[in-house]
Amino acid sequence: MMVMSERQQMINLLTGVQSSKKSYYTELKKMVVELKKKNMQLEIINDVTKSFNIDMSMEEMLKNIFDKLKEIFPLERISLSLYENEELILTNVYPTHSLYFPIGFVLPKENSLYWKAIQSIKKVFYQIQEKGASYIEHKAYEILGIQSVLLIPLISKGKVIGVLSIGSKEVIQYDEADLSFFQQLCDQLAVCIENARLYNEVLTSKKEWEETFRAVSEMILVVDLQGNILRFNDAAKEFFQFDWQKSSRENIHQLLSMNINESPITENLQTKKPVHRQIHIQQRVCELHSYPVFNEDQNMYAVIIYINDITEKCRMEAQLVQSGKLAAIGEMAAGIAHELNNPLTAILGNAQLLLRSAPKDDRSYKLLSDIYLCGKRCKTIIQNLLTFSRQDEYMFEDCSVNEAVEQVLGLVGDQIKKQNITIQKKLDDSIEFIEGNVQQIGQIILNFLINAKDALEDMNLPKKVITLETKSILENEKRWVLLSVKDNGKGISEQHLQEIFNPFFTTKRPGKGTGLGLSVSLGIAEAHGGTIEVISELGKGSEFILKLPAKQ
């Protein structure tokens, strides 16, 4: 309606009675100026609306507004102050040379024109020539040569969010139409500022979430109900060696080598509750947690998969369990040694005395010799048990793998032979020493021998053989000491070969094994700078090779 009345008024000016009283060209020129002014005002408001985007800064927006306002008003300066936490802060000034208070200056409430506009929620027009004015901005305007200032409060959703200040080196007389335009401009500017604020809050929140998501050291994957991977963090990318470009083609079921029926996602769908499992991935022991994600209608639409690699934790737990066992064996062995050493000393001493007095061709001489040798063997077994279980100090020193083999065979060799298993030794006396702990190396050998014995136990073979061999090799200009324990037992399937070093994994029947031996052995080998290799074929036997760096 307003546009129609203004248009009618202009037509009347051109065609009506008044046009006959004044020069037609004067009126036309005046009308063109008014139209140009109104068009510029509309253009400014339209630009403010369009210019709100994530790329344009408030400085750029103010510059655009200022440059266009200057075409219709004799302006010298424009500034923006925002009201936050009950403080009014100067945030932007254009042109920059018209800066008096620094950016970020907090305007005091007393005697402030800006606060007057905030508190009254009304436009304030101020002329510098006014006498008796004690506003803190007065001196600044005098120094900058500003003669008049219009301050308009910015209001969004009924709340004041700031003040726009427009200064001029002239005393401008703004009419009602001008003031109405400035109010519309500031209302639109307030909406843009508030939207920018909300957008930045969302952007900051999103950025914080994404940075947290990426920074978590455990693997996190977001998958849909079909198992397609939608998002993953840096830990998952590193573990699975994801390609960012091809990640959307990955499927969690293929990744974890499980079918849909075994999938935690299927269980999530059925129970609508989180699922926890312990799984093996790439020869690593992992804890998997899957959490269903629901929309506003409580319909499940995705699953968050959380995977934590606990291989080292399990290995440490396994070593603690094994150490606890060894400590118990050591304590028991010490007690047995104390209790048996005294009667063994008497048996050995008396047997020696009787042997001295008995003729060698006497029947009793052979019996006394057996008593002496068996007593000596008992003492050696007790000594080997004490030596093996003495794990208090893991001191590394020059030691021989051959010596570790002899110690372990002295402990369990006869027991293995009693099960009709032949032990073949091929020990190279010329191999180098290693830097390590002979008791720990002995623990690896003992685990190898027990596994070999168990692999032969249920086999119906004409000859059961365990072969222990030591040798040294040169590989990549570095000397290595190798210990091989080989059997002709039942062997290990290719599928299980990938998992035998995982803590608590065992193919033995319940009560026969804990699944800790090889895991602990690998940990000891790696602590010595070495590794363990396995060669096995189902039904034909296995060979475990301990590979340790030779002492330089």
Coordinates of C-alpha atoms in Angstrom, one line a residue:
M1 CA 0.0 0.0 0.0
M2 CA 2.9 2.3 0.9
V3 CA 4.6 1.7 -2.4
M4 CA 1.3 2.4 -4.3
S5 CA 0.8 5.7 -2.4
E6 CA 4.4 6.8 -3.1
R7 CA 4.0 5.9 -6.8
Q8 CA 0.7 7.9 -6.9
Q9 CA 2.3 10.8 -5.2
M10 CA 5.1 10.9 -7.8
I11 CA 2.6 10.7 -10.7
N12 CA 0.7 13.6 -9.1
L13 CA 3.9 15.6 -8.9
L14 CA 4.6 15.1 -12.5
T15 CA 1.1 15.3 -14.0
G16 CA -1.0 17.2 -11.4
V17 CA -1.6 20.8 -10.6
Q18 CA 1.7 21.2 -8.8
S19 CA 3.6 20.4 -12.0
S20 CA 2.2 23.5 -13.6
K21 CA 3.5 25.7 -10.8
K22 CA 7.1 24.4 -10.8
S23 CA 9.5 23.4 -13.4
Y24 CA 8.8 20.0 -14.8
Y25 CA 12.5 19.3 -15.0
T26 CA 13.2 20.3 -11.4
E27 CA 10.6 17.9 -10.2
L28 CA 11.8 15.2 -12.5
K29 CA 15.4 15.6 -11.2
K30 CA 14.2 15.6 -7.6
M31 CA 12.1 12.4 -8.3
V32 CA 15.1 10.7 -9.9
V33 CA 17.3 11.5 -6.8
E34 CA 14.6 10.1 -4.5
L35 CA 14.2 6.9 -6.7
K36 CA 17.9 6.4 -6.7
K37 CA 18.0 6.8 -3.0
K38 CA 15.2 4.3 -2.4
N39 CA 16.7 1.9 -4.9
M40 CA 20.1 2.1 -3.1
Q41 CA 18.4 1.6 0.3
L42 CA 16.7 -1.6 -1.1
E43 CA 19.9 -2.7 -2.6
I44 CA 21.7 -2.3 0.8
I45 CA 19.1 -4.3 2.7
N46 CA 19.2 -6.9 -0.1
D47 CA 23.0 -7.1 0.1
V48 CA 23.0 -7.6 3.8
T49 CA 20.5 -10.5 3.4
K50 CA 22.5 -12.1 0.6
S51 CA 26.0 -11.4 2.1
F52 CA 25.4 -13.6 5.1
N53 CA 27.5 -16.7 4.4
I54 CA 30.4 -18.5 6.1
D55 CA 33.0 -16.8 3.9
M56 CA 32.1 -13.1 4.4
S57 CA 33.4 -11.5 7.5
M58 CA 31.7 -8.7 9.4
E59 CA 34.4 -6.3 8.2
E60 CA 33.6 -7.0 4.6
M61 CA 29.8 -6.7 5.3
L62 CA 30.3 -3.3 7.0
K63 CA 32.6 -2.1 4.2
N64 CA 29.9 -3.0 1.6
I65 CA 27.2 -1.2 3.6
F66 CA 29.4 1.8 4.2
D67 CA 30.4 2.2 0.5
K68 CA 26.7 2.1 -0.6
L69 CA 25.4 4.3 2.2
K70 CA 28.0 6.9 1.3
E71 CA 26.3 7.3 -2.1
I72 CA 23.1 8.5 -0.5
F73 CA 24.3 10.0 2.8
P74 CA 27.4 12.1 3.6
L75 CA 28.8 9.5 6.0
E76 CA 32.4 9.3 7.4
R77 CA 32.4 6.4 9.8
I78 CA 30.4 3.2 10.7
S79 CA 31.0 1.0 13.7
L80 CA 29.5 -2.1 15.3
S81 CA 29.4 -2.9 19.1
L82 CA 28.0 -6.2 20.3
Y83 CA 26.3 -6.8 23.6
E84 CA 27.5 -10.0 25.3
N85 CA 27.4 -11.1 28.9
E86 CA 26.1 -7.7 30.0
E87 CA 29.1 -6.0 28.4
L88 CA 29.1 -3.8 25.3
I89 CA 32.2 -4.5 23.2
L90 CA 33.5 -2.6 20.2
T91 CA 34.0 -5.2 17.5
N92 CA 34.2 -3.5 14.1
V93 CA 35.0 0.0 12.7
Y94 CA 35.2 1.1 9.1
P95 CA 37.2 2.8 7.7
T96 CA 40.0 1.5 10.0
H97 CA 41.7 5.0 10.1
S98 CA 38.6 6.3 11.9
L99 CA 39.4 4.0 14.9
Y100 CA 39.7 5.8 18.3
F101 CA 38.9 3.1 20.9
P102 CA 40.7 -0.2 20.2
I103 CA 38.8 -3.1 18.8
G104 CA 37.7 -5.2 21.8
F105 CA 37.3 -2.1 24.0
V106 CA 34.6 -2.6 26.7
L107 CA 32.4 0.6 26.8
P108 CA 31.6 1.7 30.4
K109 CA 28.0 2.0 31.3
E110 CA 28.2 5.5 32.8
N111 CA 27.9 8.5 30.4
S112 CA 27.9 6.4 27.2
L113 CA 25.9 7.2 24.1
Y114 CA 26.1 3.5 23.1
W115 CA 24.7 2.4 26.5
K116 CA 22.0 5.0 26.2
A117 CA 20.8 3.3 22.9
I118 CA 21.1 -0.1 24.6
Q119 CA 19.1 0.8 27.7
S120 CA 16.4 2.9 26.0
I121 CA 16.1 0.5 23.0
K122 CA 15.6 3.6 20.9
K123 CA 17.6 5.4 18.2
V124 CA 19.8 8.1 19.5
F125 CA 20.8 11.1 17.3
Y126 CA 23.7 13.2 18.8
Q127 CA 25.3 16.4 17.6
I128 CA 28.9 17.1 18.7
Q129 CA 28.1 20.9 19.0
E130 CA 25.8 20.2 21.8
K131 CA 27.0 22.0 24.9
G132 CA 27.3 20.4 28.4
A133 CA 27.6 16.9 26.9
S134 CA 29.7 14.6 29.1
Y135 CA 29.5 11.4 27.1
I136 CA 32.8 9.4 26.9
E137 CA 32.4 9.2 23.1
H138 CA 32.3 13.0 22.8
K139 CA 36.1 13.5 22.8
A140 CA 36.6 10.7 20.3
Y141 CA 34.2 12.2 17.9
E142 CA 35.8 15.7 18.3
I143 CA 39.2 14.3 17.5
L144 CA 37.9 12.3 14.5
G145 CA 36.0 15.4 13.2
I146 CA 32.6 13.8 13.5
Q147 CA 29.7 16.4 13.8
S148 CA 26.7 14.1 14.1
V149 CA 26.1 10.5 15.1
L150 CA 23.1 8.2 14.7
L151 CA 23.1 5.1 17.0
I152 CA 20.6 2.4 16.3
P153 CA 20.1 -0.6 18.6
L154 CA 20.3 -4.1 17.0
I155 CA 17.3 -6.2 18.2
S156 CA 16.9 -9.9 17.6
K157 CA 13.9 -11.9 19.0
G158 CA 13.1 -9.0 21.3
K159 CA 16.6 -8.8 22.8
V160 CA 19.2 -6.2 22.2
I161 CA 22.4 -7.7 20.7
G162 CA 24.4 -4.6 19.8
V163 CA 24.5 -1.1 18.5
L164 CA 25.3 0.3 15.0
S165 CA 26.9 3.7 15.0
I166 CA 26.8 5.9 11.9
G167 CA 28.9 9.1 12.0
S168 CA 29.2 12.1 9.6
K169 CA 31.3 15.3 9.4
E170 CA 28.1 17.1 8.7
V171 CA 24.9 17.6 10.8
I172 CA 22.5 15.4 8.8
Q173 CA 18.8 15.9 9.2
Y174 CA 17.3 12.4 8.9
D175 CA 13.6 12.4 8.0
E176 CA 11.2 9.6 9.0
A177 CA 11.8 7.6 5.8
D178 CA 15.5 7.6 6.5
L179 CA 15.1 6.5 10.1
S180 CA 12.7 3.8 9.0
F181 CA 15.3 2.6 6.5
F182 CA 18.0 2.5 9.1
Q183 CA 15.8 0.5 11.4
Q184 CA 15.0 -2.0 8.7
L185 CA 18.8 -2.2 7.9
C186 CA 19.6 -2.8 11.6
D187 CA 16.8 -5.4 12.0
Q188 CA 18.2 -7.3 9.0
L189 CA 21.8 -6.9 10.3
A190 CA 20.7 -8.2 13.8
V191 CA 19.2 -11.3 12.2
C192 CA 22.4 -11.9 10.2
I193 CA 24.6 -11.5 13.3
E194 CA 22.4 -13.8 15.4
N195 CA 22.4 -16.4 12.6
A196 CA 26.2 -16.1 12.3
R197 CA 26.5 -16.6 16.0
L198 CA 24.4 -19.7 16.0
Y199 CA 26.2 -21.0 13.0
N200 CA 29.6 -20.6 14.6
E201 CA 28.3 -22.3 17.8
V202 CA 27.2 -25.3 15.7
L203 CA 30.4 -25.2 13.7
T204 CA 32.5 -25.0 16.8
S205 CA 30.6 -27.9 18.4
K206 CA 30.9 -29.9 15.2
K207 CA 34.6 -29.2 15.1
E208 CA 35.1 -30.2 18.7
W209 CA 33.2 -33.4 18.2
E210 CA 35.2 -34.3 15.0
E211 CA 38.5 -33.5 16.7
T212 CA 37.6 -35.7 19.7
F213 CA 36.3 -38.4 17.4
R214 CA 39.6 -38.4 15.5
A215 CA 41.8 -38.1 18.6
V216 CA 40.4 -41.1 20.5
S217 CA 43.2 -43.7 20.5
E218 CA 40.8 -46.6 20.3
M219 CA 39.1 -47.5 17.0
I220 CA 35.7 -46.1 16.4
L221 CA 33.6 -46.9 13.3
V222 CA 30.1 -45.8 12.5
V223 CA 28.2 -48.3 10.3
D224 CA 24.7 -48.7 8.9
L225 CA 22.5 -51.6 9.6
Q226 CA 23.9 -53.5 6.6
G227 CA 27.4 -53.1 8.0
N228 CA 28.7 -50.5 5.5
I229 CA 31.2 -48.2 7.1
L230 CA 30.1 -44.6 7.2
R231 CA 32.8 -43.0 9.3
F232 CA 35.9 -44.0 11.1
N233 CA 38.6 -42.3 13.2
D234 CA 42.3 -42.1 12.7
A235 CA 43.0 -45.1 15.0
A236 CA 40.8 -47.3 12.8
K237 CA 42.4 -45.9 9.6
E238 CA 45.8 -46.7 10.9
F239 CA 44.9 -50.2 12.2
F240 CA 43.0 -51.3 9.1
Q241 CA 45.0 -49.3 6.6
F242 CA 41.9 -47.6 5.2
D243 CA 41.9 -45.5 2.1
W244 CA 39.8 -42.4 2.7
Q245 CA 38.5 -42.5 -0.9
K246 CA 37.4 -46.2 -0.8
S247 CA 36.2 -46.3 2.8
S248 CA 32.6 -46.2 1.9
R249 CA 33.0 -49.5 0.0
E250 CA 34.3 -51.3 3.2
N251 CA 31.9 -53.6 5.1
I252 CA 32.4 -54.4 8.8
H253 CA 31.6 -58.1 8.3
Q254 CA 34.3 -58.6 5.8
L255 CA 36.7 -56.5 7.9
L256 CA 36.2 -58.6 11.0
S257 CA 35.9 -61.9 9.0
M258 CA 32.5 -62.8 10.4
N259 CA 29.1 -63.7 8.8
I260 CA 26.0 -61.7 9.3
N261 CA 24.5 -64.3 11.8
E262 CA 27.5 -63.9 14.1
S263 CA 27.6 -60.1 13.7
P264 CA 27.2 -57.9 16.7
I265 CA 24.9 -55.7 14.5
T266 CA 22.5 -58.5 14.2
E267 CA 22.4 -58.9 18.0
N268 CA 22.0 -55.1 18.3
L269 CA 19.0 -55.3 16.0
Q270 CA 17.5 -58.1 18.0
T271 CA 18.1 -56.8 21.5
K272 CA 18.3 -53.0 20.9
K273 CA 21.1 -53.1 23.5
P274 CA 24.9 -52.7 23.5
V275 CA 26.9 -55.8 22.7
H276 CA 30.4 -56.7 24.0
R277 CA 32.7 -59.3 22.6
Q278 CA 36.4 -60.4 22.6
I279 CA 37.5 -61.1 19.1
H280 CA 40.8 -61.7 17.2
I281 CA 41.7 -59.4 14.3
Q282 CA 44.9 -59.6 12.4
Q283 CA 46.5 -61.8 15.1
R284 CA 45.6 -59.2 17.7
V285 CA 43.2 -59.7 20.6
C286 CA 40.5 -56.9 20.7
E287 CA 37.6 -55.9 22.7
L288 CA 34.6 -55.0 20.6
H289 CA 31.6 -52.9 21.8
S290 CA 28.7 -52.1 19.5
Y291 CA 26.2 -49.5 20.5
P292 CA 22.8 -49.0 18.6
V293 CA 22.0 -45.5 17.5
F294 CA 18.3 -44.4 17.5
N295 CA 16.5 -41.5 15.8
E296 CA 13.8 -39.4 17.3
D297 CA 11.2 -42.1 16.6
Q298 CA 13.4 -44.6 18.5
N299 CA 14.1 -46.5 15.3
M300 CA 17.6 -47.9 15.1
Y301 CA 19.4 -46.6 12.0
A302 CA 23.1 -47.1 12.7
V303 CA 25.6 -48.7 15.0
I304 CA 28.8 -47.3 16.6
I305 CA 31.6 -50.0 16.8
Y306 CA 34.2 -49.4 19.4
I307 CA 37.3 -51.6 19.2
N308 CA 40.2 -51.7 21.7
D309 CA 43.4 -53.6 21.0
I310 CA 44.1 -55.4 24.3
T311 CA 46.8 -57.7 23.0
E312 CA 49.6 -56.2 25.1
K313 CA 47.3 -56.2 28.2
C314 CA 46.4 -59.9 27.7
R315 CA 50.1 -60.7 27.2
M316 CA 51.0 -58.9 30.4
E317 CA 48.2 -60.7 32.2
A318 CA 49.5 -63.9 30.8
Q319 CA 53.0 -63.2 32.0
L320 CA 51.7 -62.3 35.4
V321 CA 49.8 -65.6 35.5
Q322 CA 52.9 -67.5 34.4
S323 CA 55.1 -65.5 36.8
G324 CA 52.7 -66.4 39.6
K325 CA 52.9 -70.1 38.7
L326 CA 56.7 -69.9 38.6
A327 CA 56.8 -68.1 41.9
A328 CA 54.6 -70.9 43.4
I329 CA 56.9 -73.5 41.8
G330 CA 59.9 -71.7 43.2
E331 CA 58.6 -71.6 46.7
M332 CA 57.5 -75.2 46.5
A333 CA 60.9 -76.2 45.0
A334 CA 62.8 -74.3 47.7
G335 CA 60.7 -76.2 50.4
I336 CA 61.2 -79.5 48.7
A337 CA 65.0 -78.9 48.3
H338 CA 65.3 -78.0 52.0
E339 CA 63.4 -81.1 53.1
L340 CA 65.1 -83.5 50.6
N341 CA 68.6 -82.2 50.7
N342 CA 69.3 -83.5 54.2
P343 CA 68.1 -87.1 53.6
L344 CA 69.7 -87.0 50.1
T345 CA 73.0 -86.0 51.6
A346 CA 72.8 -89.0 54.0
I347 CA 71.8 -91.3 51.2
L348 CA 74.7 -90.1 48.9
G349 CA 77.2 -90.0 51.7
N350 CA 76.4 -93.5 53.0
A351 CA 76.2 -94.9 49.5
Q352 CA 79.7 -93.5 48.8
L353 CA 81.1 -95.0 52.0
L354 CA 79.6 -98.4 51.3
L355 CA 80.9 -98.3 47.7
R356 CA 84.4 -97.8 49.0
S357 CA 84.3 -100.9 51.2
A358 CA 82.3 -103.1 48.8
P359 CA 84.2 -105.2 46.2
K360 CA 83.4 -104.3 42.6
D361 CA 82.6 -107.8 41.7
D362 CA 80.1 -108.1 44.6
R363 CA 76.4 -108.1 43.7
S364 CA 75.8 -105.3 46.3
Y365 CA 78.2 -103.0 44.5
K366 CA 75.8 -102.6 41.5
L367 CA 72.9 -102.0 43.9
L368 CA 74.9 -99.3 45.8
S369 CA 75.9 -97.7 42.5
D370 CA 72.3 -97.4 41.4
I371 CA 71.4 -95.9 44.8
Y372 CA 74.2 -93.3 44.5
L373 CA 73.3 -92.4 40.9
C374 CA 69.6 -92.1 41.6
G375 CA 70.3 -89.9 44.6
K376 CA 72.6 -87.7 42.5
R377 CA 69.9 -87.5 39.8
C378 CA 67.3 -86.4 42.4
K379 CA 69.7 -83.7 43.6
T380 CA 70.2 -82.5 40.0
I381 CA 66.4 -82.4 39.3
I382 CA 65.9 -80.3 42.5
Q383 CA 68.7 -78.0 41.5
N384 CA 67.4 -77.5 37.9
L385 CA 63.9 -76.8 39.3
L386 CA 65.3 -74.1 41.6
T387 CA 67.3 -72.6 38.8
F388 CA 64.4 -72.6 36.4
S389 CA 61.9 -71.0 38.8
R390 CA 64.4 -68.4 40.0
Q391 CA 62.7 -65.5 38.1
D392 CA 63.0 -62.7 40.7
E393 CA 65.6 -60.8 38.8
Y394 CA 65.5 -60.6 35.0
M395 CA 69.1 -59.7 34.7
F396 CA 70.5 -59.8 31.2
E397 CA 74.0 -61.3 30.8
D398 CA 76.0 -63.3 28.4
C399 CA 74.4 -66.7 28.3
S400 CA 74.3 -69.9 26.1
V401 CA 71.1 -71.2 24.5
N402 CA 72.7 -74.7 24.7
E403 CA 73.0 -74.3 28.5
A404 CA 69.3 -73.4 28.6
V405 CA 68.4 -76.5 26.6
E406 CA 70.4 -78.7 29.0
Q407 CA 68.8 -77.2 32.0
V408 CA 65.3 -77.8 30.7
L409 CA 66.0 -81.3 29.5
G410 CA 67.4 -82.1 33.0
L411 CA 64.1 -81.0 34.3
V412 CA 61.6 -82.7 32.0
G413 CA 63.7 -84.8 29.6
D414 CA 63.2 -88.1 31.5
Q415 CA 59.5 -87.5 31.9
I416 CA 59.2 -87.0 28.1
K417 CA 61.2 -90.2 27.4
K418 CA 59.0 -92.2 29.7
Q419 CA 56.1 -91.5 27.2
N420 CA 58.1 -93.4 24.5
I421 CA 59.2 -90.2 22.9
T422 CA 62.8 -90.0 21.5
I423 CA 64.6 -86.7 22.1
Q424 CA 67.3 -86.0 19.6
K425 CA 69.8 -83.2 20.3
K426 CA 71.7 -81.5 17.6
L427 CA 73.4 -78.7 19.5
D428 CA 76.1 -76.7 17.8
D429 CA 78.9 -76.0 20.4
S430 CA 80.3 -73.2 18.3
I431 CA 77.2 -70.9 18.4
E432 CA 77.7 -67.4 19.9
F433 CA 76.4 -66.3 23.3
I434 CA 73.3 -64.2 23.5
E435 CA 72.6 -61.3 25.8
G436 CA 69.7 -62.3 27.9
N437 CA 68.3 -64.3 30.8
V438 CA 68.9 -68.0 30.8
Q439 CA 65.9 -68.7 33.0
Q440 CA 63.5 -66.9 30.6
I441 CA 65.0 -68.6 27.5
G442 CA 64.5 -71.9 29.4
Q443 CA 60.9 -71.0 29.9
I444 CA 60.5 -70.7 26.1
I445 CA 62.2 -74.0 25.5
L446 CA 60.0 -75.7 28.2
N447 CA 56.9 -74.4 26.4
F448 CA 58.1 -75.7 23.1
L449 CA 58.9 -79.1 24.6
I450 CA 55.5 -79.4 26.4
N451 CA 53.7 -78.5 23.2
A452 CA 55.7 -81.0 21.2
K453 CA 55.0 -83.7 23.8
D454 CA 51.2 -82.9 23.8
A455 CA 51.2 -83.0 20.0
L456 CA 52.7 -86.5 20.0
E457 CA 50.6 -87.8 23.0
D458 CA 47.5 -89.0 21.0
M459 CA 49.4 -90.0 17.9
N460 CA 49.7 -93.7 17.0
L461 CA 53.2 -93.6 15.4
P462 CA 55.9 -96.3 15.2
K463 CA 58.4 -93.7 16.4
K464 CA 57.7 -90.4 18.2
V465 CA 60.6 -87.9 17.9
I466 CA 61.3 -84.4 19.2
T467 CA 64.4 -82.9 17.7
L468 CA 66.2 -79.9 19.4
E469 CA 68.7 -78.2 17.2
T470 CA 70.8 -75.0 17.7
K471 CA 72.8 -73.1 15.1
S472 CA 73.9 -69.6 14.1
I473 CA 73.2 -67.9 10.8
L474 CA 74.1 -64.6 9.1
E475 CA 71.1 -62.6 7.9
N476 CA 71.1 -59.0 6.7
E477 CA 74.7 -58.7 7.9
K478 CA 73.7 -59.7 11.4
R479 CA 74.4 -62.8 13.4
W480 CA 71.5 -64.8 14.8
V481 CA 71.3 -67.8 17.1
L482 CA 68.5 -70.2 16.2
L483 CA 66.9 -72.9 18.4
S484 CA 64.6 -75.3 16.7
V485 CA 62.2 -77.7 18.4
K486 CA 60.6 -80.0 15.9
D487 CA 58.1 -82.9 16.3
N488 CA 56.4 -85.4 14.0
G489 CA 53.0 -84.9 15.8
K490 CA 49.6 -83.9 14.7
G491 CA 50.6 -80.4 13.4
I492 CA 48.6 -77.2 13.4
S493 CA 45.9 -76.1 10.8
E494 CA 46.5 -73.0 8.7
Q495 CA 43.6 -71.3 10.3
H496 CA 44.9 -71.8 13.8
L497 CA 48.4 -70.8 12.8
Q498 CA 47.2 -67.2 12.6
E499 CA 46.0 -67.3 16.3
I500 CA 48.4 -69.5 18.3
F501 CA 50.2 -66.5 19.7
N502 CA 47.0 -64.8 20.9
P503 CA 46.7 -64.9 24.7
F504 CA 44.3 -67.6 26.0
F505 CA 44.0 -69.2 22.6
T506 CA 44.5 -73.0 22.7
T507 CA 43.5 -76.0 20.7
K508 CA 44.1 -78.4 23.6
R509 CA 41.2 -80.0 25.4
P510 CA 39.9 -78.4 28.6
G511 CA 42.2 -78.7 31.6
K512 CA 45.2 -79.5 29.3
G513 CA 46.3 -75.9 28.5
T514 CA 45.6 -72.3 29.3
G515 CA 46.7 -70.7 26.0
L516 CA 49.3 -68.6 27.7
G517 CA 52.5 -70.5 26.9
L518 CA 53.2 -69.2 23.3
S519 CA 51.9 -65.7 24.1
V520 CA 54.3 -65.4 27.0
S521 CA 57.1 -67.0 25.0
L522 CA 56.7 -64.5 22.2
G523 CA 56.8 -61.7 24.7
I524 CA 60.1 -63.0 26.2
A525 CA 61.6 -63.4 22.7
E526 CA 60.7 -59.9 21.7
A527 CA 62.1 -58.6 24.9
H528 CA 65.4 -60.2 23.9
G529 CA 65.2 -58.5 20.5
G530 CA 64.2 -61.7 18.8
T531 CA 61.1 -63.5 17.5
I532 CA 59.5 -66.9 17.1
E533 CA 58.7 -68.5 13.7
V534 CA 56.4 -71.5 13.1
I535 CA 56.4 -74.1 10.3
S536 CA 53.6 -76.6 10.6
E537 CA 51.5 -78.9 8.4
L538 CA 48.4 -80.6 9.7
G539 CA 49.1 -84.3 10.3
K540 CA 52.8 -84.0 9.7
G541 CA 54.2 -82.2 12.7
S542 CA 55.4 -78.7 13.7
E543 CA 58.7 -76.8 14.1
F544 CA 59.0 -73.8 16.4
I545 CA 62.1 -71.7 15.8
L546 CA 63.4 -69.2 18.4
K547 CA 65.5 -66.6 16.7
L548 CA 67.7 -64.4 18.9
P549 CA 70.4 -61.8 18.1
A550 CA 73.9 -63.1 18.8
K551 CA 76.1 -61.2 21.2
Q552 CA 78.3 -58.8 19.3

